[in-house]
Amino acid sequence: MYRLFNSTPIAKTWTGAEQTARGSFNSLTHHSGAGAVYPDKISGGLTVAEMWMYEKGNGGNDYNLRCLQPALFKCQNNLKDLQDGTPLKLDATDDVFLKFCLYGDAQHYLINASHWEA
């Protein structure tokens, strides 16, 4: 598992307390391994994983699961040659996923544009 951001501020703790909570996003894909060729040589497509948000515990460095990010996926493949906003398809779904990148060419993500909720 890979923690994407270290202690990102969240508006409130899961209990609804007014103090700011600290959180991080996690995924089963690694940034160190995110350079796989696209399309993937084994699957012929993309390797992606869901992302979760964890909230830092009150007493130390423990992280508690806060939520699953249902429309956000971390890519294992290097999609630097695709323009941000490029629609992509994943196996076993008719949903449309839009590619975007953070931090240069290293971190590629997909947003499920078919089921994105405001």
Short mmCIF file of C-alpha atoms in Angstrom, two decimals:
data_model
loop_
_atom_site.label_atom_id
_atom_site.label_comp_id
_atom_site.label_asym_id
_atom_site.label_seq_id
_atom_site.Cartn_x
_atom_site.Cartn_y
_atom_site.Cartn_z
CA MET A 1 0.00 0.00 0.00
CA TYR A 2 1.29 3.47 -0.74
CA ARG A 3 0.45 6.70 1.06
CA LEU A 4 0.19 9.46 -1.53
CA PHE A 5 0.05 12.57 0.64
CA ASN A 6 1.36 12.87 4.16
CA SER A 7 -1.08 14.45 6.61
CA THR A 8 -3.32 16.43 4.30
CA PRO A 9 -5.73 18.65 6.30
CA ILE A 10 -9.37 17.50 6.33
CA ALA A 11 -12.17 19.85 7.40
CA LYS A 12 -13.36 17.84 10.40
CA THR A 13 -12.65 14.57 12.14
CA TRP A 14 -14.95 11.63 11.49
CA THR A 15 -16.71 12.43 14.78
CA GLY A 16 -17.67 15.88 13.46
CA ALA A 17 -15.41 17.69 15.93
CA GLU A 18 -14.47 21.19 14.84
CA GLN A 19 -10.70 20.69 14.99
CA THR A 20 -8.93 19.95 11.74
CA ALA A 21 -8.18 16.28 11.13
CA ARG A 22 -5.07 15.04 9.34
CA GLY A 23 -5.47 12.51 6.57
CA SER A 24 -3.72 10.77 3.72
CA PHE A 25 -4.72 9.08 0.49
CA ASN A 26 -3.64 5.51 -0.14
CA SER A 27 -3.62 3.13 -3.07
CA LEU A 28 -2.32 -0.34 -3.86
CA THR A 29 -0.27 1.11 -6.73
CA HIS A 30 3.23 2.49 -6.14
CA HIS A 31 4.78 5.65 -7.52
CA SER A 32 8.10 3.84 -7.73
CA GLY A 33 6.49 1.30 -10.08
CA ALA A 34 4.27 3.72 -11.97
CA GLY A 35 6.44 3.70 -15.06
CA ALA A 36 4.91 0.60 -16.62
CA VAL A 37 4.45 0.93 -20.38
CA TYR A 38 0.97 1.81 -21.64
CA PRO A 39 -0.70 -0.22 -22.96
CA ASP A 40 0.49 -2.77 -20.40
CA LYS A 41 2.43 -5.63 -22.01
CA ILE A 42 0.61 -8.28 -19.96
CA SER A 43 -2.98 -7.02 -19.80
CA GLY A 44 -2.95 -4.97 -23.00
CA GLY A 45 -4.52 -2.07 -21.12
CA LEU A 46 -4.21 -0.25 -17.80
CA THR A 47 -3.41 -1.35 -14.29
CA VAL A 48 -5.26 0.83 -11.77
CA ALA A 49 -6.30 0.65 -8.11
CA GLU A 50 -8.92 2.39 -6.00
CA MET A 51 -7.90 5.05 -3.53
CA TRP A 52 -8.80 5.34 0.15
CA MET A 53 -8.57 8.20 2.59
CA TYR A 54 -7.17 7.56 6.05
CA GLU A 55 -7.47 9.85 9.07
CA LYS A 56 -4.57 10.10 11.48
CA GLY A 57 -5.43 8.81 14.94
CA ASN A 58 -5.48 11.07 17.99
CA GLY A 59 -2.68 9.45 19.93
CA GLY A 60 0.08 8.71 17.46
CA ASN A 61 0.93 7.71 13.94
CA ASP A 62 -1.91 5.23 13.45
CA TYR A 63 -4.24 5.84 10.51
CA ASN A 64 -7.91 4.86 10.55
CA LEU A 65 -9.88 4.21 7.36
CA ARG A 66 -12.12 7.20 6.65
CA CYS A 67 -13.58 6.49 3.20
CA LEU A 68 -13.14 4.99 -0.24
CA GLN A 69 -12.81 7.47 -3.08
CA PRO A 70 -15.33 5.80 -5.41
CA ALA A 71 -14.55 7.72 -8.58
CA LEU A 72 -10.78 8.16 -8.26
CA PHE A 73 -8.17 5.60 -9.33
CA LYS A 74 -4.36 5.60 -9.23
CA CYS A 75 -2.65 4.29 -12.40
CA GLN A 76 0.36 1.99 -12.36
CA ASN A 77 1.07 2.77 -16.02
CA ASN A 78 2.93 5.81 -17.29
CA LEU A 79 0.37 7.85 -19.24
CA LYS A 80 2.59 10.88 -19.90
CA ASP A 81 1.97 10.68 -23.64
CA LEU A 82 -1.80 11.13 -23.14
CA GLN A 83 -3.16 14.63 -22.68
CA ASP A 84 -4.99 15.34 -19.41
CA GLY A 85 -8.71 14.85 -19.93
CA THR A 86 -8.22 11.99 -22.41
CA PRO A 87 -11.12 9.52 -22.04
CA LEU A 88 -10.07 5.91 -21.37
CA LYS A 89 -12.01 2.65 -21.03
CA LEU A 90 -11.50 -0.03 -18.39
CA ASP A 91 -12.44 -3.68 -18.75
CA ALA A 92 -15.91 -4.82 -17.60
CA THR A 93 -17.44 -1.33 -17.56
CA ASP A 94 -19.03 1.11 -19.97
CA ASP A 95 -18.04 4.06 -17.78
CA VAL A 96 -15.85 6.85 -19.13
CA PHE A 97 -12.64 7.57 -17.21
CA LEU A 98 -10.67 10.79 -17.69
CA LYS A 99 -6.91 10.77 -17.25
CA PHE A 100 -5.11 13.47 -15.27
CA CYS A 101 -1.61 13.87 -13.89
CA LEU A 102 -0.12 15.42 -10.75
CA TYR A 103 3.51 16.31 -10.06
CA GLY A 104 4.96 16.25 -13.54
CA ASP A 105 4.99 12.92 -15.33
CA ALA A 106 5.10 10.65 -12.27
CA GLN A 107 1.58 10.32 -10.88
CA HIS A 108 -1.32 9.46 -13.19
CA TYR A 109 -4.95 9.13 -12.09
CA LEU A 110 -8.36 8.38 -13.58
CA ILE A 111 -11.63 10.06 -12.63
CA ASN A 112 -14.83 8.12 -13.31
CA ALA A 113 -16.68 10.83 -15.24
CA SER A 114 -19.79 8.66 -15.62
CA HIS A 115 -20.44 8.43 -11.89
CA TRP A 116 -18.84 11.53 -10.46
CA GLU A 117 -21.00 13.13 -7.77
CA ALA A 118 -20.72 16.72 -6.69
#
